[in-house]
mmCIF file of C-alpha atoms in Angstrom:
data_model
loop_
_atom_site.group_PDB
_atom_site.id
_atom_site.type_symbol
_atom_site.label_atom_id
_atom_site.label_comp_id
_atom_site.label_asym_id
_atom_site.label_seq_id
_atom_site.Cartn_x
_atom_site.Cartn_y
_atom_site.Cartn_z
ATOM 1 C CA MET Z 145 96.471 96.337 83.167
ATOM 2 C CA SER Z 146 99.142 93.612 83.131
ATOM 3 C CA TYR Z 147 102.842 94.256 83.723
ATOM 4 C CA ARG Z 148 105.342 91.436 83.319
ATOM 5 C CA SER Z 149 108.233 92.971 85.163
ATOM 6 C CA THR Z 150 107.254 91.941 88.727
ATOM 7 C CA ILE Z 151 105.794 89.151 90.910
ATOM 8 C CA VAL Z 152 102.947 89.611 93.347
ATOM 9 C CA SER Z 153 104.433 90.357 96.769
ATOM 10 C CA PHE Z 154 101.544 89.057 98.784
ATOM 11 C CA ALA Z 155 101.555 85.730 97.021
ATOM 12 C CA LEU Z 156 105.267 85.315 97.576
ATOM 13 C CA CYS Z 157 104.935 86.079 101.266
ATOM 14 C CA THR Z 158 101.937 83.809 101.930
ATOM 15 C CA GLY Z 159 102.652 81.029 99.456
ATOM 16 C CA LEU Z 160 98.952 80.912 98.517
ATOM 17 C CA VAL Z 161 99.512 81.374 94.789
ATOM 18 C CA PHE Z 162 103.166 80.617 93.981
ATOM 19 C CA PRO Z 163 105.565 78.048 95.440
ATOM 20 C CA PRO Z 164 108.130 79.400 97.929
ATOM 21 C CA LEU Z 165 110.687 81.814 96.498
ATOM 22 C CA THR Z 166 113.511 79.477 97.467
ATOM 23 C CA ALA Z 167 112.047 76.782 95.236
ATOM 24 C CA LEU Z 168 112.029 79.172 92.320
ATOM 25 C CA ALA Z 169 115.580 80.242 92.999
ATOM 26 C CA GLU Z 170 116.797 76.657 93.220
ATOM 27 C CA SER Z 171 115.261 75.637 89.897
ATOM 28 C CA PRO Z 172 118.130 74.806 87.515
ATOM 29 C CA SER Z 173 116.329 76.530 84.633
ATOM 30 C CA LEU Z 174 115.794 79.841 86.407
ATOM 31 C CA ASP Z 175 118.188 82.688 87.154
ATOM 32 C CA ALA Z 176 117.892 83.060 90.943
ATOM 33 C CA GLU Z 177 119.149 86.647 90.915
ATOM 34 C CA CYS Z 178 116.536 87.573 88.320
ATOM 35 C CA VAL Z 179 113.752 86.018 90.411
ATOM 36 C CA MET Z 180 114.877 87.870 93.537
ATOM 37 C CA ARG Z 181 115.106 91.176 91.677
ATOM 38 C CA MET Z 182 111.623 90.822 90.271
ATOM 39 C CA ALA Z 183 110.192 89.849 93.659
ATOM 40 C CA GLU Z 184 111.425 93.045 95.303
ATOM 41 C CA SER Z 185 109.079 95.197 93.234
ATOM 42 C CA ALA Z 186 106.176 92.786 92.816
ATOM 43 C CA ASP Z 187 102.644 93.674 91.735
ATOM 44 C CA GLY Z 188 99.550 91.531 91.551
ATOM 45 C CA ALA Z 189 99.284 90.833 87.849
ATOM 46 C CA THR Z 190 102.328 88.792 86.778
ATOM 47 C CA THR Z 191 101.836 85.060 86.233
ATOM 48 C CA MET Z 192 104.225 82.231 86.986
ATOM 49 C CA GLU Z 193 104.718 81.579 83.267
ATOM 50 C CA GLU Z 194 105.788 85.196 82.768
ATOM 51 C CA VAL Z 195 108.343 84.799 85.581
ATOM 52 C CA ARG Z 196 109.793 81.752 83.864
ATOM 53 C CA GLN Z 197 110.028 83.602 80.559
ATOM 54 C CA GLN Z 198 111.817 86.508 82.186
ATOM 55 C CA CYS Z 199 114.335 84.459 84.186
ATOM 56 C CA ALA Z 200 114.787 81.160 82.361
ATOM 57 C CA GLY Z 201 117.147 82.213 79.600
ATOM 58 C CA VAL Z 202 114.430 82.528 76.970
ATOM 59 C CA ALA Z 203 115.496 84.297 73.780
ATOM 60 C CA PRO Z 204 115.257 88.069 74.348
ATOM 61 C CA GLU Z 205 112.712 88.656 71.627
ATOM 62 C CA THR Z 206 110.457 85.964 73.144
ATOM 63 C CA ALA Z 207 110.869 87.050 76.756
ATOM 64 C CA SER Z 208 110.114 90.689 76.051
ATOM 65 C CA GLN Z 209 107.184 90.139 73.687
ATOM 66 C CA GLU Z 210 104.048 91.883 74.940
ATOM 67 C CA PRO Z 211 100.700 90.066 75.065
ATOM 68 C CA ALA Z 212 98.803 90.569 71.816
ATOM 69 C CA ASP Z 213 95.768 92.040 73.563
ATOM 70 C CA LEU Z 214 97.637 95.022 75.022
ATOM 71 C CA GLN Z 215 96.749 98.364 73.475
ATOM 72 C CA ILE Z 216 99.467 100.747 72.300
ATOM 73 C CA VAL Z 217 99.576 102.982 75.395
ATOM 74 C CA GLU Z 218 99.497 99.948 77.695
ATOM 75 C CA LYS Z 219 102.523 98.531 75.856
ATOM 76 C CA ARG Z 220 104.461 101.764 76.439
ATOM 77 C CA LEU Z 221 103.479 101.774 80.126
ATOM 78 C CA ALA Z 222 104.486 98.122 80.462
ATOM 79 C CA ALA Z 223 107.868 98.833 78.877
ATOM 80 C CA ASP Z 224 108.408 101.716 81.302
ATOM 81 C CA ARG Z 225 107.494 99.498 84.254
ATOM 82 C CA GLU Z 226 110.008 96.909 83.113
ATOM 83 C CA SER Z 227 112.720 99.545 82.781
ATOM 84 C CA VAL Z 228 112.211 101.104 86.226
ATOM 85 C CA THR Z 229 113.072 97.822 87.947
ATOM 86 C CA ARG Z 230 116.689 98.556 87.012
ATOM 87 C CA PRO Z 231 118.595 101.064 89.194
ATOM 88 C CA PHE Z 232 119.648 104.437 87.719
ATOM 89 C CA THR Z 233 117.243 104.049 84.819
ATOM 90 C CA ILE Z 234 117.039 106.774 82.151
ATOM 91 C CA MET Z 235 114.215 106.340 79.656
ATOM 92 C CA ALA Z 236 112.932 108.089 76.558
ATOM 93 C CA HIS Z 237 110.240 110.710 77.201
ATOM 94 C CA LYS Z 238 109.166 112.591 74.080
ATOM 95 C CA PRO Z 239 110.410 111.491 70.634
ATOM 96 C CA ASN Z 240 114.166 111.593 70.036
ATOM 97 C CA TYR Z 241 115.144 112.455 66.461
ATOM 98 C CA PHE Z 242 117.472 114.228 64.009
ATOM 99 C CA LEU Z 243 116.088 116.112 61.001
ATOM 100 C CA PHE Z 244 117.162 117.991 57.925
ATOM 101 C CA ALA Z 245 114.557 120.784 57.806
ATOM 102 C CA TYR Z 246 113.465 123.246 55.143
ATOM 103 C CA ASN Z 247 111.184 126.217 55.928
ATOM 104 C CA GLU Z 248 109.717 128.041 52.946
ATOM 105 C CA GLU Z 249 108.601 131.022 55.052
ATOM 106 C CA GLY Z 250 111.982 131.673 56.667
ATOM 107 C CA TRP Z 251 112.773 132.096 60.337
ATOM 108 C CA ASN Z 252 112.614 135.657 61.679
ATOM 109 C CA PRO Z 253 116.123 137.230 61.786
ATOM 110 C CA ASP Z 254 115.040 140.532 63.398
ATOM 111 C CA PRO Z 255 115.760 139.632 67.057
ATOM 112 C CA TYR Z 256 119.306 138.558 66.150
ATOM 113 C CA ARG Z 257 119.918 141.732 64.145
ATOM 114 C CA GLU Z 258 118.831 143.803 67.129
ATOM 115 C CA GLN Z 259 120.694 141.783 69.759
ATOM 116 C CA PHE Z 260 124.042 141.702 67.924
ATOM 117 C CA ASP Z 261 123.702 144.966 65.986
ATOM 118 C CA GLU Z 262 124.150 143.075 62.719
ATOM 119 C CA PRO Z 263 121.646 144.545 60.226
ATOM 120 C CA ASP Z 264 122.817 142.149 57.484
ATOM 121 C CA TYR Z 265 122.317 138.967 59.494
ATOM 122 C CA ASP Z 266 119.907 136.476 57.953
ATOM 123 C CA ASN Z 267 118.871 132.918 58.719
ATOM 124 C CA ASP Z 268 119.222 130.191 56.130
ATOM 125 C CA ASP Z 269 115.968 128.487 55.183
ATOM 126 C CA LYS Z 270 117.650 125.080 55.685
ATOM 127 C CA GLU Z 271 118.971 123.738 58.975
ATOM 128 C CA MET Z 272 119.402 120.641 61.119
ATOM 129 C CA GLN Z 273 116.979 120.098 63.994
ATOM 130 C CA PHE Z 274 117.203 117.528 66.751
ATOM 131 C CA GLN Z 275 115.403 116.665 69.959
ATOM 132 C CA ILE Z 276 116.751 114.736 72.938
ATOM 133 C CA SER Z 277 114.156 113.904 75.584
ATOM 134 C CA LEU Z 278 114.807 111.756 78.670
ATOM 135 C CA LYS Z 279 112.939 110.917 81.855
ATOM 136 C CA VAL Z 280 113.770 109.281 85.184
ATOM 137 C CA PRO Z 281 111.483 107.668 87.778
ATOM 138 C CA PHE Z 282 111.356 109.342 91.195
ATOM 139 C CA ALA Z 283 108.707 107.158 92.854
ATOM 140 C CA ILE Z 284 106.882 104.148 91.424
ATOM 141 C CA GLY Z 285 103.849 102.187 92.553
ATOM 142 C CA LEU Z 286 102.425 104.636 95.078
ATOM 143 C CA PHE Z 287 98.853 104.380 96.368
ATOM 144 C CA ASN Z 288 98.283 100.702 95.707
ATOM 145 C CA ASP Z 289 100.404 100.752 92.560
ATOM 146 C CA ARG Z 290 98.301 103.413 90.824
ATOM 147 C CA MET Z 291 100.588 106.463 90.920
ATOM 148 C CA ASP Z 292 104.105 107.135 89.609
ATOM 149 C CA ILE Z 293 106.225 110.296 89.785
ATOM 150 C CA TYR Z 294 108.663 111.200 86.997
ATOM 151 C CA GLY Z 295 111.031 113.985 86.094
ATOM 152 C CA ALA Z 296 112.187 114.752 82.556
ATOM 153 C CA TYR Z 297 114.378 117.024 80.472
ATOM 154 C CA THR Z 298 113.839 117.797 76.787
ATOM 155 C CA ASN Z 299 116.355 119.646 74.640
ATOM 156 C CA ARG Z 300 115.342 120.786 71.169
ATOM 157 C CA SER Z 301 117.967 122.496 69.017
ATOM 158 C CA PHE Z 302 117.832 124.354 65.700
ATOM 159 C CA TRP Z 303 121.268 124.397 64.059
ATOM 160 C CA GLN Z 304 122.009 126.640 61.070
ATOM 161 C CA VAL Z 305 124.670 124.227 59.902
ATOM 162 C CA PHE Z 306 124.489 125.434 56.266
ATOM 163 C CA ASN Z 307 124.761 129.128 57.171
ATOM 164 C CA ASP Z 308 128.533 129.476 56.690
ATOM 165 C CA ASP Z 309 128.229 133.259 56.186
ATOM 166 C CA TRP Z 310 127.541 133.554 59.929
ATOM 167 C CA SER Z 311 129.686 130.742 61.327
ATOM 168 C CA ARG Z 312 126.950 128.094 61.312
ATOM 169 C CA PRO Z 313 125.285 129.170 64.594
ATOM 170 C CA PHE Z 314 122.676 127.420 66.688
ATOM 171 C CA ARG Z 315 119.707 129.613 65.890
ATOM 172 C CA GLU Z 316 117.821 128.420 68.945
ATOM 173 C CA THR Z 317 117.919 125.806 71.709
ATOM 174 C CA ASN Z 318 114.876 125.197 73.870
ATOM 175 C CA HIS Z 319 115.260 123.679 77.347
ATOM 176 C CA GLU Z 320 112.279 121.998 78.996
ATOM 177 C CA PRO Z 321 112.583 120.412 82.465
ATOM 178 C CA GLU Z 322 109.376 119.086 83.984
ATOM 179 C CA LEU Z 323 107.982 117.116 86.909
ATOM 180 C CA TRP Z 324 104.699 115.206 86.949
ATOM 181 C CA ALA Z 325 102.632 112.545 88.667
ATOM 182 C CA GLN Z 326 100.765 110.037 86.529
ATOM 183 C CA PHE Z 327 97.868 107.817 87.522
ATOM 184 C CA ARG Z 328 97.024 104.573 85.748
ATOM 185 C CA ASN Z 329 93.357 104.206 85.012
ATOM 186 C CA ASP Z 330 90.899 101.879 83.276
ATOM 187 C CA TRP Z 331 87.796 103.990 82.675
ATOM 188 C CA SER Z 332 86.028 103.435 79.363
ATOM 189 C CA ILE Z 333 84.413 106.276 77.444
ATOM 190 C CA GLY Z 334 82.802 105.714 74.045
ATOM 191 C CA GLY Z 335 84.841 102.593 73.415
ATOM 192 C CA PHE Z 336 88.117 104.292 74.419
ATOM 193 C CA THR Z 337 90.012 103.436 77.592
ATOM 194 C CA ASN Z 338 91.349 106.301 79.690
ATOM 195 C CA SER Z 339 94.664 104.552 80.412
ATOM 196 C CA VAL Z 340 96.604 107.246 82.228
ATOM 197 C CA ASN Z 341 96.176 110.786 83.533
ATOM 198 C CA ALA Z 342 99.086 113.054 84.402
ATOM 199 C CA PHE Z 343 99.417 116.339 86.304
ATOM 200 C CA GLY Z 344 102.646 118.306 86.247
ATOM 201 C CA ILE Z 345 104.637 121.507 86.091
ATOM 202 C CA VAL Z 346 107.009 122.482 83.282
ATOM 203 C CA HIS Z 347 109.484 125.278 82.591
ATOM 204 C CA GLN Z 348 110.519 126.093 79.029
ATOM 205 C CA SER Z 349 113.097 128.655 77.961
ATOM 206 C CA ASN Z 350 115.838 129.273 75.435
ATOM 207 C CA GLY Z 351 118.530 130.265 77.927
ATOM 208 C CA ARG Z 352 119.227 133.562 76.161
ATOM 209 C CA GLY Z 353 119.447 137.154 77.376
ATOM 210 C CA GLY Z 354 118.381 140.551 76.088
ATOM 211 C CA VAL Z 355 115.863 140.724 73.261
ATOM 212 C CA LEU Z 356 116.426 137.024 72.510
ATOM 213 C CA SER Z 357 115.168 135.847 75.908
ATOM 214 C CA ARG Z 358 112.036 133.685 75.929
ATOM 215 C CA SER Z 359 110.531 131.639 78.763
ATOM 216 C CA TRP Z 360 107.330 130.542 80.425
ATOM 217 C CA ASN Z 361 106.165 128.290 83.258
ATOM 218 C CA ARG Z 362 103.036 126.157 83.149
ATOM 219 C CA VAL Z 363 101.017 123.674 85.131
ATOM 220 C CA TYR Z 364 99.296 121.084 82.991
ATOM 221 C CA ALA Z 365 97.162 117.965 82.869
ATOM 222 C CA ASN Z 366 97.354 115.236 80.264
ATOM 223 C CA PHE Z 367 94.458 112.834 79.715
ATOM 224 C CA ILE Z 368 95.369 109.863 77.518
ATOM 225 C CA PHE Z 369 92.853 107.564 75.851
ATOM 226 C CA GLU Z 370 93.378 104.514 73.657
ATOM 227 C CA ARG Z 371 91.527 101.987 71.566
ATOM 228 C CA GLY Z 372 93.393 99.251 69.741
ATOM 229 C CA ASN Z 373 96.120 100.906 67.660
ATOM 230 C CA TRP Z 374 94.775 104.423 68.294
ATOM 231 C CA ALA Z 375 95.604 106.800 71.117
ATOM 232 C CA PHE Z 376 94.905 110.449 71.759
ATOM 233 C CA GLY Z 377 95.929 112.873 74.461
ATOM 234 C CA LEU Z 378 94.181 116.037 75.586
ATOM 235 C CA LYS Z 379 96.679 118.337 77.322
ATOM 236 C CA PRO Z 380 95.355 121.604 78.771
ATOM 237 C CA TRP Z 381 97.736 123.984 80.562
ATOM 238 C CA TYR Z 382 97.790 127.238 82.479
ATOM 239 C CA CYS Z 383 100.629 129.745 82.196
ATOM 240 C CA LEU Z 384 101.870 130.851 85.624
ATOM 241 C CA ASP Z 385 103.821 133.973 84.644
ATOM 242 C CA CYS Z 386 102.454 135.251 81.328
ATOM 243 C CA ASP Z 387 100.792 138.226 83.024
ATOM 244 C CA ASP Z 388 103.984 139.370 84.770
ATOM 245 C CA ASP Z 389 105.165 142.853 83.852
ATOM 246 C CA ASP Z 390 108.714 141.608 83.272
ATOM 247 C CA SER Z 391 107.753 138.667 81.037
ATOM 248 C CA ASP Z 392 109.821 138.334 77.849
ATOM 249 C CA ASN Z 393 106.794 137.077 75.951
ATOM 250 C CA PRO Z 394 103.557 138.207 77.664
ATOM 251 C CA ASP Z 395 101.395 137.334 74.650
ATOM 252 C CA ILE Z 396 102.702 133.789 74.170
ATOM 253 C CA THR Z 397 99.320 132.201 74.902
ATOM 254 C CA ASP Z 398 97.858 134.180 71.988
ATOM 255 C CA TYR Z 399 99.978 131.934 69.752
ATOM 256 C CA LEU Z 400 100.453 128.725 71.753
ATOM 257 C CA GLY Z 401 97.043 128.770 73.385
ATOM 258 C CA HIS Z 402 96.069 126.900 76.524
ATOM 259 C CA GLY Z 403 96.514 123.306 75.442
ATOM 260 C CA GLU Z 404 97.004 120.838 72.620
ATOM 261 C CA LEU Z 405 95.451 117.701 71.188
ATOM 262 C CA ARG Z 406 97.575 114.818 69.912
ATOM 263 C CA VAL Z 407 96.359 111.753 68.004
ATOM 264 C CA ILE Z 408 98.638 108.734 67.445
ATOM 265 C CA TYR Z 409 98.232 105.605 65.359
ATOM 266 C CA GLY Z 410 100.776 102.792 65.596
ATOM 267 C CA ARG Z 411 101.002 99.570 63.611
ATOM 268 C CA ASN Z 412 103.726 97.205 62.368
ATOM 269 C CA GLY Z 413 106.518 99.514 63.491
ATOM 270 C CA HIS Z 414 104.959 102.620 61.921
ATOM 271 C CA GLU Z 415 103.879 105.547 64.083
ATOM 272 C CA PHE Z 416 101.714 108.401 62.813
ATOM 273 C CA SER Z 417 101.149 111.471 64.970
ATOM 274 C CA LEU Z 418 98.991 114.571 64.569
ATOM 275 C CA MET Z 419 99.273 117.559 66.925
ATOM 276 C CA SER Z 420 96.821 120.453 66.862
ATOM 277 C CA ARG Z 421 97.279 123.545 69.036
ATOM 278 C CA ASN Z 422 95.371 126.833 69.435
ATOM 279 C CA GLN Z 423 93.329 126.352 66.277
ATOM 280 C CA LEU Z 424 89.782 126.807 67.591
ATOM 281 C CA GLU Z 425 90.913 129.228 70.279
ATOM 282 C CA SER Z 426 92.521 131.586 67.737
ATOM 283 C CA GLY Z 427 89.866 131.147 65.065
ATOM 284 C CA PHE Z 428 92.404 129.229 62.926
ATOM 285 C CA ASP Z 429 94.551 132.391 62.617
ATOM 286 C CA GLU Z 430 97.424 131.762 65.056
ATOM 287 C CA GLY Z 431 97.402 128.037 65.732
ATOM 288 C CA ALA Z 432 99.658 125.188 64.623
ATOM 289 C CA ILE Z 433 99.535 121.636 63.320
ATOM 290 C CA GLU Z 434 102.324 119.067 63.279
ATOM 291 C CA LEU Z 435 102.272 115.800 61.323
ATOM 292 C CA SER Z 436 104.894 113.110 62.011
ATOM 293 C CA TRP Z 437 105.578 109.664 60.604
ATOM 294 C CA SER Z 438 108.258 107.234 61.767
ATOM 295 C CA PHE Z 439 108.789 104.001 59.856
ATOM 296 C CA PRO Z 440 111.099 100.950 59.890
ATOM 297 C CA LEU Z 441 114.369 101.086 57.980
ATOM 298 C CA PHE Z 442 115.045 97.750 56.251
ATOM 299 C CA GLY Z 443 114.437 95.788 59.447
ATOM 300 C CA TYR Z 444 117.155 97.670 61.344
ATOM 301 C CA PRO Z 445 115.993 97.600 65.006
ATOM 302 C CA TYR Z 446 117.724 100.703 66.410
ATOM 303 C CA LEU Z 447 116.714 103.543 64.071
ATOM 304 C CA LYS Z 448 113.624 104.499 62.095
ATOM 305 C CA GLY Z 449 113.054 106.865 59.224
ATOM 306 C CA PHE Z 450 111.280 110.059 60.256
ATOM 307 C CA VAL Z 451 109.256 112.688 58.392
ATOM 308 C CA GLN Z 452 107.731 115.718 60.098
ATOM 309 C CA TYR Z 453 105.676 118.630 58.811
ATOM 310 C CA PHE Z 454 104.904 121.764 60.846
ATOM 311 C CA ASN Z 455 102.684 124.683 59.901
ATOM 312 C CA GLY Z 456 101.826 127.563 62.210
ATOM 313 C CA TYR Z 457 103.147 129.417 65.230
ATOM 314 C CA GLY Z 458 105.352 128.334 68.104
ATOM 315 C CA GLU Z 459 107.756 125.917 66.427
ATOM 316 C CA SER Z 460 110.455 127.348 68.690
ATOM 317 C CA MET Z 461 110.452 129.792 71.600
ATOM 318 C CA ILE Z 462 112.274 132.539 69.689
ATOM 319 C CA ASP Z 463 109.728 132.360 66.854
ATOM 320 C CA TYR Z 464 106.614 131.798 68.944
ATOM 321 C CA ASP Z 465 104.926 134.749 67.176
ATOM 322 C CA SER Z 466 106.279 134.010 63.673
ATOM 323 C CA LYS Z 467 104.652 131.550 61.310
ATOM 324 C CA SER Z 468 106.644 128.593 59.992
ATOM 325 C CA ASN Z 469 105.863 126.239 57.134
ATOM 326 C CA ARG Z 470 108.511 123.584 57.581
ATOM 327 C CA ILE Z 471 109.117 120.014 56.471
ATOM 328 C CA GLY Z 472 111.878 117.757 57.760
ATOM 329 C CA LEU Z 473 113.349 114.354 56.903
ATOM 330 C CA GLY Z 474 115.664 112.360 59.107
ATOM 331 C CA ILE Z 475 115.911 109.511 61.620
ATOM 332 C CA SER Z 476 114.055 108.689 64.803
ATOM 333 C CA LEU Z 477 115.572 106.926 67.811
ATOM 334 C CA THR Z 478 112.323 106.701 69.789
ATOM 335 C CA GLY Z 479 108.745 107.847 69.297
ATOM 336 C CA PHE Z 480 105.751 108.389 71.550
ATOM 337 C CA LEU Z 481 105.077 104.648 71.686
ATOM 338 C CA ASP Z 482 108.666 103.336 72.072
#
């Protein structure tokens, strides 16, 4: 796998491949500070031409263009590697988006009626939903540049902004911090490349008390494969506390299962995603599917249009055991491949 963000350390030290670093720095067409910064975190794949493109004042769109032969997951990994060379880097993790959502089945109001002793309370079938998901690098390039360690936080909120009868409350907010190690790989299976494997631990909860409280802790693996513009991830997990006597939701795996499958297709700025969870395990009774599409907006580079459809259980923690049939339309800041 090729990453353009660094120079090979060994070659710089020995001078066997590249000219001395001082010669690079003294070149009138190169930014010496850029060359030094790239050299500090060098790997063995970057070419001299790529160094010149990065540090010679080339137009940004030319300097950052990925080689055409990179597959879609490799491009995302390369972009992450370029970002982590900058101190205090915060990067996108899961998709970041804002949606206007409509659910024809209605979200379950019973827990709120019980918690607040408001028998007349009801949720509106329209709301705004948004997700903010960020990650930071903790350690990069371990074990001969094969292993990275990341931490992340994902916030997903469900805002009853049209429910003026009840002061437009946030129906639910899910918090999801996680920590994982990922290993770059190049195994080929059936024409697909197993580009990266990750192993981590994640906590998810809604930060509520009483009958509204929901939480669980999991360890998981994530095996990601790609071929051309296609990628899919197989993500099994194991719940660490679902059997506890004091669990707020001891049967959550009956609805969210023990893993999920995600398939992604990306081309010309469009990203299509399919998620399937707990379908076979539940006999297609208590599973879920999610279909997403992000697409360019009139050539505007910072936002994309976004459509998402969800059908099944576990859209949010509070409604993990209630079925939703929801469609949303909005904007996407980043997707799985950005």
